Short mmCIF file of C-alpha atoms in Angstrom, two decimals:
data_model
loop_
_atom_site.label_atom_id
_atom_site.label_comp_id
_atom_site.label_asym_id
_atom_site.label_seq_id
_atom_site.Cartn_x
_atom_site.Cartn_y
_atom_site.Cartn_z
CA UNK S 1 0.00 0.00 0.00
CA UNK S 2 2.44 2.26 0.90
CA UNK S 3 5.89 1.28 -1.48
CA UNK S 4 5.47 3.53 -4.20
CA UNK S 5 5.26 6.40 -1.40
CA UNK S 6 8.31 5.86 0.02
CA UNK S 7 10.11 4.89 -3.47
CA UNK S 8 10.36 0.78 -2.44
CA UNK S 9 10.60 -2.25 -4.58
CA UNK S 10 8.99 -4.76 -2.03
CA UNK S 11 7.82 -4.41 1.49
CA UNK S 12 10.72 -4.18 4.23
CA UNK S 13 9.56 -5.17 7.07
CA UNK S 14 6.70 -7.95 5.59
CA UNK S 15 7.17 -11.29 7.87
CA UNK S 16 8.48 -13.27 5.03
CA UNK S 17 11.05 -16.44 4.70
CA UNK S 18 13.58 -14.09 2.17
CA UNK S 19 17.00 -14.72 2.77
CA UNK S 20 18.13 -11.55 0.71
CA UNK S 21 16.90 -9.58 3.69
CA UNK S 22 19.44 -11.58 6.09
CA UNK S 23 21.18 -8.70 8.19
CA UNK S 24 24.74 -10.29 9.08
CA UNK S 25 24.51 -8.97 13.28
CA UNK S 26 27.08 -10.01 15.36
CA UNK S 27 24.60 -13.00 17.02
CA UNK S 28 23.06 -13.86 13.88
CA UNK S 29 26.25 -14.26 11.55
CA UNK S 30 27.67 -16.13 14.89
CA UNK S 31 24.61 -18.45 14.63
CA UNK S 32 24.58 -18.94 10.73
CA UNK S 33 28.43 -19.88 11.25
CA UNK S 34 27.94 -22.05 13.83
CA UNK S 35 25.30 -24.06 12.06
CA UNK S 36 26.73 -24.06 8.80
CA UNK S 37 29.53 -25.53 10.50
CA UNK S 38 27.21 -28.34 12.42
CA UNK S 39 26.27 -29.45 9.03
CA UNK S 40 28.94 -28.94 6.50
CA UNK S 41 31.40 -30.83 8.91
CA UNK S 42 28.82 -33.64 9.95
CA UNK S 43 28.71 -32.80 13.55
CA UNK S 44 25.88 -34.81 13.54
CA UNK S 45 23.15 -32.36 16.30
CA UNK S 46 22.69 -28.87 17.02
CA UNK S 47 20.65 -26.56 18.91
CA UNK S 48 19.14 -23.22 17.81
CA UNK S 49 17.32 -21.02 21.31
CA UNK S 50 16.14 -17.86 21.52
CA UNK S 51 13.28 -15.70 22.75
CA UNK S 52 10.24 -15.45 20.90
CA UNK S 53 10.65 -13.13 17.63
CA UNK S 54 14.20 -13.40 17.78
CA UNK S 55 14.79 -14.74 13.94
CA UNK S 56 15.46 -18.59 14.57
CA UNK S 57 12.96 -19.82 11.61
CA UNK S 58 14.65 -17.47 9.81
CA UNK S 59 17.96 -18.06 10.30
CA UNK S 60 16.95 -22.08 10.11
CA UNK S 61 15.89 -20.69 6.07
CA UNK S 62 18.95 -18.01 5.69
CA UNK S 63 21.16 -21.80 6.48
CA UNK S 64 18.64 -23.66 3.69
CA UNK S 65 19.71 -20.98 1.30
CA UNK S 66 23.31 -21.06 1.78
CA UNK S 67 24.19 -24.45 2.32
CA UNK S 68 25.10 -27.00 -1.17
CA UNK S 69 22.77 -28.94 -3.04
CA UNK S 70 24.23 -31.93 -1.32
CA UNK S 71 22.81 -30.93 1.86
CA UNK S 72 19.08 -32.09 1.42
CA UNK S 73 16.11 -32.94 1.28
CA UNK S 74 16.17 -29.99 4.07
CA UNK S 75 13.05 -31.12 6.31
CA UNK S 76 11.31 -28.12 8.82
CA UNK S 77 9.22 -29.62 11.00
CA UNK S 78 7.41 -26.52 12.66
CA UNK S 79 4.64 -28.57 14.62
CA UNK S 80 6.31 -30.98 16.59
CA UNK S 81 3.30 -31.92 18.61
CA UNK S 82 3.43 -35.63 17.24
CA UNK S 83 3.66 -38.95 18.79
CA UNK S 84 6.70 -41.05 18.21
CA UNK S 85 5.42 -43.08 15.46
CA UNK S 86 4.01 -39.77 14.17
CA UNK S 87 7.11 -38.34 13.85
CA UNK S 88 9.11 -41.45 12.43
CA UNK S 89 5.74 -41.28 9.73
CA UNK S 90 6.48 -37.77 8.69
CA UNK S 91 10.24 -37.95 8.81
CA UNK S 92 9.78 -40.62 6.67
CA UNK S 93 7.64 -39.54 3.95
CA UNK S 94 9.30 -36.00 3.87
CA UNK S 95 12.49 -37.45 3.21
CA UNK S 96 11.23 -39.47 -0.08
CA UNK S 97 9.91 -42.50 1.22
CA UNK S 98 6.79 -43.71 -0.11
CA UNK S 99 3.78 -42.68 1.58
CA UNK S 100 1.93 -45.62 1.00
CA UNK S 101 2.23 -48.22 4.07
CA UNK S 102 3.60 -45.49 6.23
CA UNK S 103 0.18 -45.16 7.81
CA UNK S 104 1.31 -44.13 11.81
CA UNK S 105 -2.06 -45.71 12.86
CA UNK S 106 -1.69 -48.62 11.48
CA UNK S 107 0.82 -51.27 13.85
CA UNK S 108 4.09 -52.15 12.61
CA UNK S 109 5.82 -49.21 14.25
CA UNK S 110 9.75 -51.11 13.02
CA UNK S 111 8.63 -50.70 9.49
CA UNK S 112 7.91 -47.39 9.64
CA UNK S 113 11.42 -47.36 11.48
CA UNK S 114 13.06 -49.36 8.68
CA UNK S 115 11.52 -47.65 5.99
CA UNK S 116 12.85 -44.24 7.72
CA UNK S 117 16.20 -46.32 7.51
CA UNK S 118 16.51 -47.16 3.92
CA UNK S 119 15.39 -43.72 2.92
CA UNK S 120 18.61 -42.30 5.09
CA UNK S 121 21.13 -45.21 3.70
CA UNK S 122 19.21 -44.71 -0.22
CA UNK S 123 19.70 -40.59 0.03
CA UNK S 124 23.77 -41.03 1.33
CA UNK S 125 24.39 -43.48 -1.55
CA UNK S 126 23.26 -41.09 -3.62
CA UNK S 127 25.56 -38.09 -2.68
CA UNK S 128 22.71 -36.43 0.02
CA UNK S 129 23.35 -35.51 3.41
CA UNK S 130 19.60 -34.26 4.61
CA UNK S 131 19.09 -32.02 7.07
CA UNK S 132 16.16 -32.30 9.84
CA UNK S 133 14.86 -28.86 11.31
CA UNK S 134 12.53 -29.97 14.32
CA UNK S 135 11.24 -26.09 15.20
CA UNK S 136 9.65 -24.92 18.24
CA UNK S 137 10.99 -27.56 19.77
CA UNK S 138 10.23 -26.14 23.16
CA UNK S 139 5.98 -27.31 22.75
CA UNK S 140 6.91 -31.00 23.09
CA UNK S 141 5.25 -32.19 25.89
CA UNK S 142 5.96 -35.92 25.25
CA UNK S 143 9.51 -36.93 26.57
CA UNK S 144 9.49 -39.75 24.48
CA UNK S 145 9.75 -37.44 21.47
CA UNK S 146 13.62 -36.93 22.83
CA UNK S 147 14.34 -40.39 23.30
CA UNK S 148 13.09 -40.81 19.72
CA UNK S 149 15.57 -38.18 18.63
CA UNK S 150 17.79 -39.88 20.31
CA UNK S 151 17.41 -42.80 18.81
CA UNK S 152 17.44 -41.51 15.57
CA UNK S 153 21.22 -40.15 15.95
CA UNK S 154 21.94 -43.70 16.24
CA UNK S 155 21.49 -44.46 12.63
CA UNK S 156 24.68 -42.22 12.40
CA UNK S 157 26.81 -44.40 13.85
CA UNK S 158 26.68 -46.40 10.44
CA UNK S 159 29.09 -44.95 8.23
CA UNK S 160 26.92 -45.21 5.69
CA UNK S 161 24.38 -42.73 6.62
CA UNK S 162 24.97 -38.99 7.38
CA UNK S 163 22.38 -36.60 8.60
CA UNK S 164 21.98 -33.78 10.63
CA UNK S 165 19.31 -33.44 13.14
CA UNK S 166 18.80 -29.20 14.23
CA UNK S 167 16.43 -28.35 17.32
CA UNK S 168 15.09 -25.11 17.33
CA UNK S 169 13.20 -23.06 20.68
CA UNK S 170 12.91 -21.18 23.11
CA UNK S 171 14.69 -21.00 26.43
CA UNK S 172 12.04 -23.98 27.10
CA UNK S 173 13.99 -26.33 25.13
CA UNK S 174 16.91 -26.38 27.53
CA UNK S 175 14.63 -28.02 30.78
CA UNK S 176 13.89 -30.70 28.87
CA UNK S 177 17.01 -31.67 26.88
CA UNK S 178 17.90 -31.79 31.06
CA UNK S 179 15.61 -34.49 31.59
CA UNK S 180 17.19 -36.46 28.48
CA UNK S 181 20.35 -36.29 29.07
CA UNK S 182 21.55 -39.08 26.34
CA UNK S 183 19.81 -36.32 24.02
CA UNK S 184 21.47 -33.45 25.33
CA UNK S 185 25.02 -35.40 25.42
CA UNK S 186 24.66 -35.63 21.42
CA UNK S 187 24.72 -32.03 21.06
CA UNK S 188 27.49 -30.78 19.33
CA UNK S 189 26.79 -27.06 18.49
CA UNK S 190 24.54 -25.16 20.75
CA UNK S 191 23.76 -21.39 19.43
CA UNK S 192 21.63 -18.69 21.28
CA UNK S 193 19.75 -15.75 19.39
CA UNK S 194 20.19 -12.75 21.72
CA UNK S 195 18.39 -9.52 20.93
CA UNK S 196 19.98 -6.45 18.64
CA UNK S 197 21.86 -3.66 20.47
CA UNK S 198 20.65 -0.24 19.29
CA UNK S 199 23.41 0.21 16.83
CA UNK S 200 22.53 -2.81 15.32
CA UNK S 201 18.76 -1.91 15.91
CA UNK S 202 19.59 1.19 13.41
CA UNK S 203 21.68 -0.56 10.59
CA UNK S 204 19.14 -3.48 10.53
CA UNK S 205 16.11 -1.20 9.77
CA UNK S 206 18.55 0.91 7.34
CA UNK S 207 19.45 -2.55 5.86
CA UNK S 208 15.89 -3.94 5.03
CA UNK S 209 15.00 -0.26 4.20
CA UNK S 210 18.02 -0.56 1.05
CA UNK S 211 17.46 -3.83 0.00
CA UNK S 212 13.17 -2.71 -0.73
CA UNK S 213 14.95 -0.07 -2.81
CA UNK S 214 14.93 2.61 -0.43
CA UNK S 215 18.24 5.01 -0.98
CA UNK S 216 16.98 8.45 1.01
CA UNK S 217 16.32 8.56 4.87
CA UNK S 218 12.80 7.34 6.01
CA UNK S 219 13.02 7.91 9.58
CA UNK S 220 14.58 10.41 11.51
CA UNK S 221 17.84 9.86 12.85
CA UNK S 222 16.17 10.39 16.45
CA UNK S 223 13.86 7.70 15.69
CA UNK S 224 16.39 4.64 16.09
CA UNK S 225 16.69 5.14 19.67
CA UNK S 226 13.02 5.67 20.58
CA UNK S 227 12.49 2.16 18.02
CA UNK S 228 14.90 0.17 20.49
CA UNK S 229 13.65 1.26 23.73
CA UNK S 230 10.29 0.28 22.24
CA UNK S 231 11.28 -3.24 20.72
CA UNK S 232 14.42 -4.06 22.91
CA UNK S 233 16.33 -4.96 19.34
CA UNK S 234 13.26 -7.45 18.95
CA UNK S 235 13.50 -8.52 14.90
CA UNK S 236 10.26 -9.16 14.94
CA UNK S 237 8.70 -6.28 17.02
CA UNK S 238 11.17 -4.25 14.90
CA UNK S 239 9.39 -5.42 11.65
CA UNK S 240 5.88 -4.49 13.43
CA UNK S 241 6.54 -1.10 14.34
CA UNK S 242 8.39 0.39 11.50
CA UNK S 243 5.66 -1.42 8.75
CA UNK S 244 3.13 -0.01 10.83
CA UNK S 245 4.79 3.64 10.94
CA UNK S 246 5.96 3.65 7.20
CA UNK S 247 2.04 3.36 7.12
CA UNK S 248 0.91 5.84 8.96
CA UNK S 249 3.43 8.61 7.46
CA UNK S 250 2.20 7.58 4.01
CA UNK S 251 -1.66 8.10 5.29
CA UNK S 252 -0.44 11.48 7.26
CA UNK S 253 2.08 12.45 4.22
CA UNK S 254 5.15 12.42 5.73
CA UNK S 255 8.72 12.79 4.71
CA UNK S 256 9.95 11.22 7.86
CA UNK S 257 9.08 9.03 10.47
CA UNK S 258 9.92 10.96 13.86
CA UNK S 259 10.12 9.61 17.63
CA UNK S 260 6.44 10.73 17.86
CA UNK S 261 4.68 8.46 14.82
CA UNK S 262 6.83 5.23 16.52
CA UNK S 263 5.36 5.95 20.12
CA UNK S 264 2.08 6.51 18.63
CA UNK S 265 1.53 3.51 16.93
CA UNK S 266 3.40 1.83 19.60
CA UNK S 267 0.62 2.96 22.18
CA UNK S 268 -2.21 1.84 19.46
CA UNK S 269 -0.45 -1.66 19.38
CA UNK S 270 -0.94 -2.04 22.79
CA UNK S 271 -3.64 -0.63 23.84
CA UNK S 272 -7.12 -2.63 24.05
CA UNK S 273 -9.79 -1.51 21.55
CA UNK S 274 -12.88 -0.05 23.83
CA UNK S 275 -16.06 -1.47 23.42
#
C-alpha cells in the first residue's frame, strides 16, 4: 500500500522467509556460522534457542539458502506436537519415502522405522546428506519425542548414513534436553539468538530499508533510539513497528518518520480496543 510512497521495490519489514533480507549482526552471523559448520562438517546435532521473535525460523531458512545442493532434502518440522510413530511417519515420507504403508495408525511401528532407515542409507548413496529442522521444539510435551531423537542419531553411527538433526526453541527447550540427558550429550553445536543492540537496531532497519529499494532517509535519525527502547532490538517487534509507521506517514504524508509516529503507533499496538 504504501511502497510507491516511500520509493520501495517490495515491502521491508513484511514477515516473510527471504534470505536476501538476512542482516549479518554479530549473534546472527555467529549463529549462521555455527550451524553451517554443524552441518557442513557432519557434527551430527545442534541446537538453535532464543526468545520469541528473535529470527530462529529465519535463520533455520537463511542456512537452507546457503548451504550446497548436497545438503538435502532440508526437512522443517514446525509442529512438533506428534507422537513417536508420528514423527518417524512424517520424517519418513518428507524425506522421499513412499507414503503408501507409512500409515502411523496402522501397527508395525519397526517398518515405519526401517523404511525411515533405507530412505537415510538410499539418500547417502546417492551423494545427500539431509538435514532435519525440528522447530519450536520447546511445545513438546511428550519426553518420548527426545528419546526418539535420540534414537534416531543412532542411525549415524553407520558410516553409511549422514544426517543432521537441528532443534530449534525457546529458552524452554533447555529443561527438557535436562531431563534427556543421552539427548542433550549428542549435542554438538549449541547457538543462542540474543536480541539487537541499538546500533545494530539502526543498521538493521537501514538494511531492510536498502534492499526494498529505499536510498533516502525514512526515519529520523532520532527515531532509532526511541524504536529500540520500544522493541528491545526485537526482529520481529522491529518489523511491526516500523511497517506499521511507514504506514501511517504515508496516510499522514510524511517525509519522515519521527520519535512521535513510533510511540504513537506503539501505544495503538498495545492498547485494548474499547467497546
Amino acid at each position: 500500500m504504501y511502497q510507491s510512497y516511500w520509493n520501495l521495490k517490495s515491502g521491508p519489514f513484511e514477515e516473510k522467509m527471504d534470505a536476501s533480507f538476512f542482516y549479518d549482526s554479530n549473534p546472527h552471523q555467529a549463529g549462521l556460522l555455527k550451524l553451517e559448520y554443524l552441518v557442513e562438517n557432519c557434527k551430527g546435532a545442534g541446537l538453535l534457542v532464543g526468545g520469541s521473535g528473535m529470527g530462529k525460523s529465519y535463520l533455520c531458512h537463511v542456512l537452507k539458502s546457503q548451504l550446497a545442493e548436497i545438503y538435502q532434502p532440508f526437512v522443517h518440522l514446525v509442529f512438533p506436537q506428534l507422537s513417536p510413530i508420528e514423527l518417524i511417519s512424517y520424517l519418513a515420507v518428507e524425506l522421499g519415502a513412499e507414503e503408501a504403508g507409512i500409515e502411523p495408525l496402522v501397527p508395525g511401528k519397526d517398518r515405519i522405522v526401517r523404511a525411515l532407515h533405507r530412505q537415510l542409507q538410499l539418500l547417502c548413496e546417492q551423494g545427500y546428506k539431509p538435514v532435519i529442522v525440528i522447530d519450536e521444539a520447546h511445545l513438546i510435551v511428550d519426553q518420548r519425542i527426545f528419546e526418539t531423537l535420540h534414537q534416531l542419531l543412532n542411525f549415524q553411527q553407520t558410516s553409511d548414513i549422514d544426517f543432521t538433526l537441528l532443534l530449534v526453541g525457546d529458552q524452554l527447550l533447555l529443561s527438557h534436553l535436562q531431563r534427556s540427558s543421552q539427548l542433550d550429550n549428542r549435542i554438538a553445536v549449541r547457538c543462542l539468538l540474543k536480541s539487537f543492540s541499538a546500533e545494530e537496531t539502526q543498521s538493521y532497519v537501514e538494511h531492510r530499508l536498502e534492499v526494498a529499494g529505499r536510498s533516502e532517509p525514512v526515519f529520523a535519525a532520532e527515531a532509532f533510539q526511541t524504536l529500540f527502547e520500544l522493541t528491545q532490538g526485537n526482529p520481529r517487534k522491529i518489523n511491526r513497528l516500523c511497517d506499521l509507521g511507514l504506514l501511517v506517514g504515508y496516510a499522514d504524508e510524511l517525509s519522515l518518520i519521527t520519535p512521535d509516529v513510533l510511540e504513537a503507533v506503539a501505544e495503538e499496538l498495545v492498547t485494548s480496543i474499547p467497546d
